Short mmCIF file of C-alpha atoms in Angstrom, two decimals:
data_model
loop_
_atom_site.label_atom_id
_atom_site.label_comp_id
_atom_site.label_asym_id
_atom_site.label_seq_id
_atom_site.Cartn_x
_atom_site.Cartn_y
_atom_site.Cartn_z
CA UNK V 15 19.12 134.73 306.78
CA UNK V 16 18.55 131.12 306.05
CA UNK V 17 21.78 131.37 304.15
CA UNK V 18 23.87 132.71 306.60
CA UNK V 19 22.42 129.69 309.19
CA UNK V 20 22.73 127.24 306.19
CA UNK V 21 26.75 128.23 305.91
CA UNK V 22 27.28 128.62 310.27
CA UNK V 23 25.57 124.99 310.72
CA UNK V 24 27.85 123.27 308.07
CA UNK V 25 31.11 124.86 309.14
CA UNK V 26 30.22 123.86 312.85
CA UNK V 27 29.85 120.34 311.60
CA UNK V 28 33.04 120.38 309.47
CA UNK V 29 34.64 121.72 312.58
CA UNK V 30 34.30 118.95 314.62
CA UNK V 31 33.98 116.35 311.86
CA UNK V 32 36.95 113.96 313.23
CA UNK V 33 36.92 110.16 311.41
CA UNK V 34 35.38 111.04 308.10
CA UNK V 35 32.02 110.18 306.30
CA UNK V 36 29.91 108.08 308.98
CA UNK V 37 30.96 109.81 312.21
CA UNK V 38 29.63 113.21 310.66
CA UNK V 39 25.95 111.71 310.26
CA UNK V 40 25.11 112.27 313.84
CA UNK V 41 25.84 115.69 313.35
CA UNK V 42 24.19 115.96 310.33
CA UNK V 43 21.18 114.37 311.62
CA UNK V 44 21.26 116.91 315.10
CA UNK V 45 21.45 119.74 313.19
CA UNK V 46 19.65 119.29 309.50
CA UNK V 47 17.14 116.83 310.52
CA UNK V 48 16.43 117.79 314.43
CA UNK V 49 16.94 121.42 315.13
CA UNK V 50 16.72 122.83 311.90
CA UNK V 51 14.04 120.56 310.22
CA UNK V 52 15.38 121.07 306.56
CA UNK V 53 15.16 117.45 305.72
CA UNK V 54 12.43 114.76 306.95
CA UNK V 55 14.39 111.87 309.16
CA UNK V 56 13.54 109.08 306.17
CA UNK V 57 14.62 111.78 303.16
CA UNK V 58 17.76 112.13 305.58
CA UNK V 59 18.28 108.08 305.32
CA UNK V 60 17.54 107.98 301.26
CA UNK V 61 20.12 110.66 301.08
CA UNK V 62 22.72 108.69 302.82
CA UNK V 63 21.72 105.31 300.81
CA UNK V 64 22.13 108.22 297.68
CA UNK V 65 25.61 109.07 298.73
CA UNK V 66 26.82 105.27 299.16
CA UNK V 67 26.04 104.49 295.25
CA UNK V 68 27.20 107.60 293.84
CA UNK V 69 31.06 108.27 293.74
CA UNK V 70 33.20 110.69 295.39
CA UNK V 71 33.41 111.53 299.33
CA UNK V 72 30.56 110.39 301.18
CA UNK V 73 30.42 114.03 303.27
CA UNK V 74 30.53 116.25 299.81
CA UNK V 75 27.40 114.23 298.79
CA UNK V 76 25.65 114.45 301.68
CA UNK V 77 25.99 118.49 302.22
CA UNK V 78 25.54 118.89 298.36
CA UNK V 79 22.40 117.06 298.48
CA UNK V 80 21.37 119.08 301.40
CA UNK V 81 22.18 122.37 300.06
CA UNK V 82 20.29 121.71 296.64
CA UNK V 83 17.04 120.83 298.53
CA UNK V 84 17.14 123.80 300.75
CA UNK V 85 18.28 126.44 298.26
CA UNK V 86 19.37 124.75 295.09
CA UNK V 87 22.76 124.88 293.49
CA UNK V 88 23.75 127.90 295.53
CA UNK V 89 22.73 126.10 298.56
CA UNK V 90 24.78 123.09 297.39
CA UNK V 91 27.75 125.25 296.82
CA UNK V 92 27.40 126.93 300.27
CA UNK V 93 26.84 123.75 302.35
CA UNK V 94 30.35 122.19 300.62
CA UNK V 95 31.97 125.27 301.21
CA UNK V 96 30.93 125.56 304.34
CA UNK V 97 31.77 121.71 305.36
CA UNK V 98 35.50 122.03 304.20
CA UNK V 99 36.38 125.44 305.59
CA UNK V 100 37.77 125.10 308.71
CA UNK V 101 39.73 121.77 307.86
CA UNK V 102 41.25 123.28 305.08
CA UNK V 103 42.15 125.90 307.22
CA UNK V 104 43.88 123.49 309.97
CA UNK V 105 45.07 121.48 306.69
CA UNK V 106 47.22 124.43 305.39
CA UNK V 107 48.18 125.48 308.91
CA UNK V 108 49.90 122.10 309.45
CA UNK V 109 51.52 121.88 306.36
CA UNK V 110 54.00 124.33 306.89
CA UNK V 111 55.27 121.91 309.84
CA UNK V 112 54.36 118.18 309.68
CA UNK V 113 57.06 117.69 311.46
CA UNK V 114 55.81 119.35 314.77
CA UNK V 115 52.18 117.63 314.25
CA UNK V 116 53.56 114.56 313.87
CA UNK V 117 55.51 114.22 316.71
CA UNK V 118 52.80 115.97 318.65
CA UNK V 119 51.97 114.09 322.17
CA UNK V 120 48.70 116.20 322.38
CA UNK V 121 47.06 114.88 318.89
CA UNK V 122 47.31 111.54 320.03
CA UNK V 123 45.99 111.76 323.43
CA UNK V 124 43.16 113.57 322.70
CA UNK V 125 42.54 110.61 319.81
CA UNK V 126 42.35 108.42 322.89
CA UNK V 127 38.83 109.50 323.84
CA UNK V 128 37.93 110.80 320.48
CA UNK V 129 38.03 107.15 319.14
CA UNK V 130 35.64 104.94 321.14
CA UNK V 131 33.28 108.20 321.36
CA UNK V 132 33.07 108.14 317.12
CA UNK V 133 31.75 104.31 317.74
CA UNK V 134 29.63 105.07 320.24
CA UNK V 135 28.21 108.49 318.28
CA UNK V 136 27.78 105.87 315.11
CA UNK V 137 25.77 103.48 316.95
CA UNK V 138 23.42 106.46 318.27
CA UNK V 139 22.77 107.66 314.88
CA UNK V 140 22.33 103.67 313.55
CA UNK V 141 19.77 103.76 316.90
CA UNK V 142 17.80 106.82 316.33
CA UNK V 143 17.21 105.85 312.24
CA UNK V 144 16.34 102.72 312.73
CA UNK V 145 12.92 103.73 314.56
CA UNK V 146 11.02 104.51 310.78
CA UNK V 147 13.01 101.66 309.57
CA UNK V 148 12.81 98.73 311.40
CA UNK V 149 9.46 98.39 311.92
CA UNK V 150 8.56 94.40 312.01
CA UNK V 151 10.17 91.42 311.70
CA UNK V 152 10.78 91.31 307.79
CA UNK V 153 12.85 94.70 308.19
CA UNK V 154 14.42 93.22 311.24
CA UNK V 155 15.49 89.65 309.74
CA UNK V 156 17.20 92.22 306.74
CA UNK V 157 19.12 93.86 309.69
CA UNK V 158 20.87 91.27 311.04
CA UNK V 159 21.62 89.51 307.28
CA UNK V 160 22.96 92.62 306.03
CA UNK V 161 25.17 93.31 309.13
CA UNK V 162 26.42 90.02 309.13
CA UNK V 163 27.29 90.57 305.31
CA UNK V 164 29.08 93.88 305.84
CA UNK V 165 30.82 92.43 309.20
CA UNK V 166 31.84 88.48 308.63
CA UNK V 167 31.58 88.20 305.30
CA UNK V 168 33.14 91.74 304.11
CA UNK V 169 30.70 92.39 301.37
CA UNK V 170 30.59 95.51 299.82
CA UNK V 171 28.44 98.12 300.45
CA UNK V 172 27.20 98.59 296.75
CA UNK V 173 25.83 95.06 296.44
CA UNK V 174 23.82 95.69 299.95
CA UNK V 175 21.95 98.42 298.47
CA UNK V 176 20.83 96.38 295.77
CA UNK V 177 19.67 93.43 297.97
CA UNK V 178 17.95 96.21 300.11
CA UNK V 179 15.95 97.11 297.28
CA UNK V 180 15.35 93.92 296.01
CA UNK V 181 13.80 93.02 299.71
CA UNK V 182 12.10 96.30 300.00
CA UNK V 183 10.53 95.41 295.93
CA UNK V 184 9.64 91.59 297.16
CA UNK V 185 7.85 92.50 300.88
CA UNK V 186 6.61 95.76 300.50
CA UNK V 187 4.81 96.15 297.02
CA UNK V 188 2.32 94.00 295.30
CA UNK V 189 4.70 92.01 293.48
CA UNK V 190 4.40 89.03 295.56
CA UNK V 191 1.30 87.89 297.37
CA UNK V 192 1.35 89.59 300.94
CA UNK V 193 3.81 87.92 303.53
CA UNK V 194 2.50 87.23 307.13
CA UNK V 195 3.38 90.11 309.90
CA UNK V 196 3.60 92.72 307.11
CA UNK L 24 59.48 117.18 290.27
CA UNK L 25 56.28 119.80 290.30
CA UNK L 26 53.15 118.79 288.13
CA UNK L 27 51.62 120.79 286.28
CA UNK L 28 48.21 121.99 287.60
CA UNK L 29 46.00 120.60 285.06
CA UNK L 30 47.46 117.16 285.86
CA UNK L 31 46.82 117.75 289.36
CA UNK L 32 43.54 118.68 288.88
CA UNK L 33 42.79 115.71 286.20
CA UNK L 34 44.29 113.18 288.59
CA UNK L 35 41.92 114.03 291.37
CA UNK L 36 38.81 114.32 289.36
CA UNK L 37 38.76 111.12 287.94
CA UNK L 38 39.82 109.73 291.74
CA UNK L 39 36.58 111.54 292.74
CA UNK L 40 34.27 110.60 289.86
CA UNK L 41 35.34 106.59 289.64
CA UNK L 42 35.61 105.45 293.77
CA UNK L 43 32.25 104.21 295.53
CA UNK L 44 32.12 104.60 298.86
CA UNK L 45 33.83 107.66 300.25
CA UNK L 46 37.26 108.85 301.65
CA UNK L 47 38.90 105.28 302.98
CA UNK L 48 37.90 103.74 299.49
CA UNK L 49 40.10 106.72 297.55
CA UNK L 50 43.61 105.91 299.57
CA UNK L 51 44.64 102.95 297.91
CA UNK L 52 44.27 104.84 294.65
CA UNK L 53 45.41 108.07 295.41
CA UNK L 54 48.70 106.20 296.53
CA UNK L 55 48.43 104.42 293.04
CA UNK L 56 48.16 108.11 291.41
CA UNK L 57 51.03 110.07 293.27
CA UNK L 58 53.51 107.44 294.89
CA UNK L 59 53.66 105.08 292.30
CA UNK L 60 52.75 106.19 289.19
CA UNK L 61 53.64 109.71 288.72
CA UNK L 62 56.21 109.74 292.09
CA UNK L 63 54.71 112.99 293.28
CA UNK L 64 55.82 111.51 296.46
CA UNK L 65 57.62 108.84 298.28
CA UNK L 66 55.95 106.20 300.56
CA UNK L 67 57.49 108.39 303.71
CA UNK L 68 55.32 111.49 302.33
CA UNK L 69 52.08 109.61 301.52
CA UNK L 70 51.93 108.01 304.87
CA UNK L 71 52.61 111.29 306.73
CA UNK L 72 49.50 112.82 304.85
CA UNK L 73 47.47 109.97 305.15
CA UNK L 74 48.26 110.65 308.98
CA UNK L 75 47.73 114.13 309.29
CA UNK L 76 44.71 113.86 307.10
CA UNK L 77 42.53 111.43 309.62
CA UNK L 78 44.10 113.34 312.76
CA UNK L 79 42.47 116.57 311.49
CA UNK L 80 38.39 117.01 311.28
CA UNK L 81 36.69 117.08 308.07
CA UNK L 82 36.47 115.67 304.65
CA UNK L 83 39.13 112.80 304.39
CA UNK L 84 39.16 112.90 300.61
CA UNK L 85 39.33 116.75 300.46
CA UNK L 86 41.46 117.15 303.68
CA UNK L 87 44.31 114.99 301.51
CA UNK L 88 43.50 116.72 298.20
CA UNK L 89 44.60 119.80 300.10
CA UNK L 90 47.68 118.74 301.71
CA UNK L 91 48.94 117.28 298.43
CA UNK L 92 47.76 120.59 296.32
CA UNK L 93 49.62 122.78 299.19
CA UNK L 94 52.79 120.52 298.94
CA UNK L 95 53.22 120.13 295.20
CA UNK L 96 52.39 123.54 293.86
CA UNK L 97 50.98 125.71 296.96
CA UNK L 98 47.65 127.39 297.76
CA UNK L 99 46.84 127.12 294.07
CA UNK L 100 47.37 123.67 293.92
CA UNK L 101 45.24 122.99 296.73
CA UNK L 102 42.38 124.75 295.33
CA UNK L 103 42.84 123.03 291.92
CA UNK L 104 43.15 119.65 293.82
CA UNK L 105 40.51 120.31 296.16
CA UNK L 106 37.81 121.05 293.19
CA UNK L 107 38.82 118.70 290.98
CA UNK L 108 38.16 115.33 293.84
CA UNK L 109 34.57 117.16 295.01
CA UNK L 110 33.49 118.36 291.61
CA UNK L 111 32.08 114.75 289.93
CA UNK L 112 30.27 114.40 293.76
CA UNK L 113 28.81 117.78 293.21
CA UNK L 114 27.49 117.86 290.12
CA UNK L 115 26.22 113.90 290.09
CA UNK L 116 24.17 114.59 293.62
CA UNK L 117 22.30 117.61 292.30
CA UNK L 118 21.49 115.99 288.94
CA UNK L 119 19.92 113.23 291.09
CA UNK L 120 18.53 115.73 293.67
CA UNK L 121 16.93 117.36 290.71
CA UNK L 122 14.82 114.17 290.05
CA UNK L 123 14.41 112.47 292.85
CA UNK L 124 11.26 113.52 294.03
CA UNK L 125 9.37 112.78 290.83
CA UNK L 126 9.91 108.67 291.47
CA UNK L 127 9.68 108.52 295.23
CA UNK L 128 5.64 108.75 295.21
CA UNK L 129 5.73 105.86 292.83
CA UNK L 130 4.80 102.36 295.00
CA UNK L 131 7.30 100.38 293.64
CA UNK L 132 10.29 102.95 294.71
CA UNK L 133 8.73 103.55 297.68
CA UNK L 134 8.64 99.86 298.51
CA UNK L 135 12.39 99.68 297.22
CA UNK L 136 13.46 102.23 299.33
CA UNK L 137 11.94 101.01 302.51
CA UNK L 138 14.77 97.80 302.33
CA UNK L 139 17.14 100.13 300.74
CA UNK L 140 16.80 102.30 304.57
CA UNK L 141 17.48 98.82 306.18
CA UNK L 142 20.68 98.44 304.19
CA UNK L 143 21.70 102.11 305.48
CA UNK L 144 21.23 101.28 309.43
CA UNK L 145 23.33 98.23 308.31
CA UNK L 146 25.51 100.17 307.21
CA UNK L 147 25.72 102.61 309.18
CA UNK L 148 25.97 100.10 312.31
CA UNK L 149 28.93 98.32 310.56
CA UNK L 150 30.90 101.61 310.08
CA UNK L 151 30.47 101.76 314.12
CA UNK L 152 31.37 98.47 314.34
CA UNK L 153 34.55 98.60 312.85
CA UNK L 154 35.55 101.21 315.13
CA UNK L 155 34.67 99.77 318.44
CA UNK L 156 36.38 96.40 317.61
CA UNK L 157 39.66 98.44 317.49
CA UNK L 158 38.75 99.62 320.87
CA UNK L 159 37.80 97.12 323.23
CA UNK L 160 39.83 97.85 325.93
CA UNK L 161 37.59 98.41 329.06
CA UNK L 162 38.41 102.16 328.97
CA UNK L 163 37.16 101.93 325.33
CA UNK L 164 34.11 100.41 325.91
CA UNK L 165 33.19 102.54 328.97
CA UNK L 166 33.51 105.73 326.36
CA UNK L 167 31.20 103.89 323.47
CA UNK L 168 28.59 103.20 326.36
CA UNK L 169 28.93 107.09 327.68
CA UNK L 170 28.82 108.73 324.39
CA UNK L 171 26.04 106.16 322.88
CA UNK L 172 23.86 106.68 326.40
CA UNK L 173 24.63 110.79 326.26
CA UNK L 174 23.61 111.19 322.10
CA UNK L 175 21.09 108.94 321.86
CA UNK L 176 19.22 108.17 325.61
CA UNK L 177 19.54 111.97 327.07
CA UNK L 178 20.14 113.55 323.89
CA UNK L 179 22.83 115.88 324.05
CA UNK L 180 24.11 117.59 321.70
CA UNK L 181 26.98 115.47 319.62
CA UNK L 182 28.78 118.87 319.28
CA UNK L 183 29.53 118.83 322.81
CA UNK L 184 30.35 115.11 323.20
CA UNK L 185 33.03 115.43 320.52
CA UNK L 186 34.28 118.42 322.77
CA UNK L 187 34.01 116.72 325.71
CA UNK L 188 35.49 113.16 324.77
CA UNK L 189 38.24 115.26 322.98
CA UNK L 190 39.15 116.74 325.76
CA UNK L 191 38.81 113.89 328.19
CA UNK L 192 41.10 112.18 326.18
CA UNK L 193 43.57 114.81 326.34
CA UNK L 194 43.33 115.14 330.51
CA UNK L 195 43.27 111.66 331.24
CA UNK L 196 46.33 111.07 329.10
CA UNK L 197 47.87 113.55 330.96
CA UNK L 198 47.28 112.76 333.84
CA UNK L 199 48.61 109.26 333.71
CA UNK L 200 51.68 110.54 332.82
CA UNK L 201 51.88 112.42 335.64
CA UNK L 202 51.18 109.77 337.90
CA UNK L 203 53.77 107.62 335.34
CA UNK L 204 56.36 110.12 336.23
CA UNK L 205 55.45 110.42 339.83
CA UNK L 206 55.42 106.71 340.58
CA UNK L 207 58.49 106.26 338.61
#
């Protein structure tokens, strides 16, 4: 049973998965984290900060890592399967006429709303993490550094993990002497 | 010219087991791979996929792996191409799944990963960020305000926002062009 839910939940979320890797977390986090409880909300965030240092697509890590905690590598296998069903589906459907898609008035309109709601669905996943996360103001002063980083200064996302861990190492374990409002 | 399927499969694994940082950071080198040096396909071709890819839900990476496999050497050739860019993801997360909870109780990954979580919302809040600075039109920021105020203040479910914006995108296109055409 828990297989048949596991494979239903992840092609829902592939079906609707418009604008890639990030926009999908919300989903993710509704479904795996909320409704379905299969991963604790702070596993859920190691798993993302997982996916952003291995390789490959940031989705495929995410539902493999999933899978294999709920039912191991045939979990993993279903959950990726799952995720990429329906889009391959569309996928081959279009290929046999790019032409038509292309040219197709009612993609891009319905792009016009889907857009600005992927931001807005980003920022309400970025909200609802950061309640474990940013928790006083060491984690906050890391916040606004990193975003600044990743926004004005175009750093990449690699390097931020690193100087995550190296603030998380500094502050939060014994290596230095405590810091005030810890 | 039509590869041969172990090439295909071989070009898109080592795409997928070499490129940090998902889908967006694989299109300058799948264009590398197939446009310029093997000329699976001309510019023309690439940018159509590349279109139809991000129009489409799904995996961005796998979404194009398809389209390419499907165009080059069929359903076959999607399936090869399709495995061969999620395979390295596969088997890398599970090997780390596998150990992963025998160093989070340990106080110094622990402490790591509570700034490594802070990097994610930054993260995470910069992929958003990106997105609404392409849309700043008042019409644009009225949606991110609705669909940030529906998800995360009254908690609906993002299935049905996605539905919902979709589709209000659609009408209210369409209905400007009506009133377009009727003013005209």
């Amino acid at each position: 049973m828990q297989l048949v839910s596991l494979f239903f939940t992840f092609m829902l979320i592939g079906a609707v998965a418009f604008g890639g890797g990030y926009a999908m977390l919300p989903l993710f986090e509704r479904m795996i984290v909320d409704t379905h409880g299969w991963l604790s909300r702070s596993l859920f965030i190691d798993m993302i900060a997982l996916s952003q240092v291995t390789p490959g697509p940031i989705a495929i890590n995410s539902a493999t890592f999933i899978g294999f905690q709920i039912r191991g590598v045939l979990g993993a296998f279903l959950t990726t399967t799952a995720l990429v069903s329906v889009p391959v589906a569309l996928i081959s459907l279009v290929s046999f006429n790019v032409e038509r898609f292309k040219r197709s008035q009612a993609v891009q309109a319905i792009f016009t709303g889907l857009r600005p709601a992927l931001a807005g669905l980003i920022f309400a996943s970025a909200y609802s993490l950061s309640s474990d996360t940013i928790f006083d103001v060491w984690t906050f002063a890391a916040f606004v550094v990193f975003s600044l980083l990743l926004i004005r200064f175009r750093v990449h996302p690699i390097p931020i993990i690193i100087l995550g861990a190296v603030f998380g190492l500094l502050v939060y374990s014994d290596l230095l002497p405590a810091l005030p409002f810890v | 010219m039509d590869p041969a399927l172990y090439k295909l499969f071989f070009s898109f694994l080592k795409i997928g087991a070499f490129t940090f940082g998902g889908g967006y950071a694989m299109i300058p080198l799948f264009e590398r791979e197939f446009v310029h040096r093997y000329g699976y396909l001309d510019e023309e071709e690439f940018a159509d996929a590349l279109v139809i890819c991000q129009s489409l839900p799904g995996v961005i990476a796998i979404n194009f792996a398809v389209f390419i496999g499907i165009k080059l050497r069929g359903g076959v050739g999607a399936l090869v191409s399709g495995i061969g860019v999620a395979l390295p993801s596969f088997i890398i997360i599970m090997v780390i799944a596998a150990f992963f909870f025998q160093y989070i109780e340990n106080p110094y990954v622990e402490a790591a990963f509570t700034g490594v979580r802070v990097s994610v919302i930054a993260l995470i809040f910069t992929a958003g960020f990106r997105i609404f600075r392409r849309n700043r039109t008042l019409f644009g920021v009225f949606l991110v305000a609705l669909t940030f105020v529906l998800v995360a203040i009254a908690y609906v479910h993002p299935f049905f926002v996605i539905l919902a914006m979709g589709l209000f995108g659609y009408v209210s296109s369409k209905t400007s062009e009506v009133v377009d055409r009727a003013t005209r």
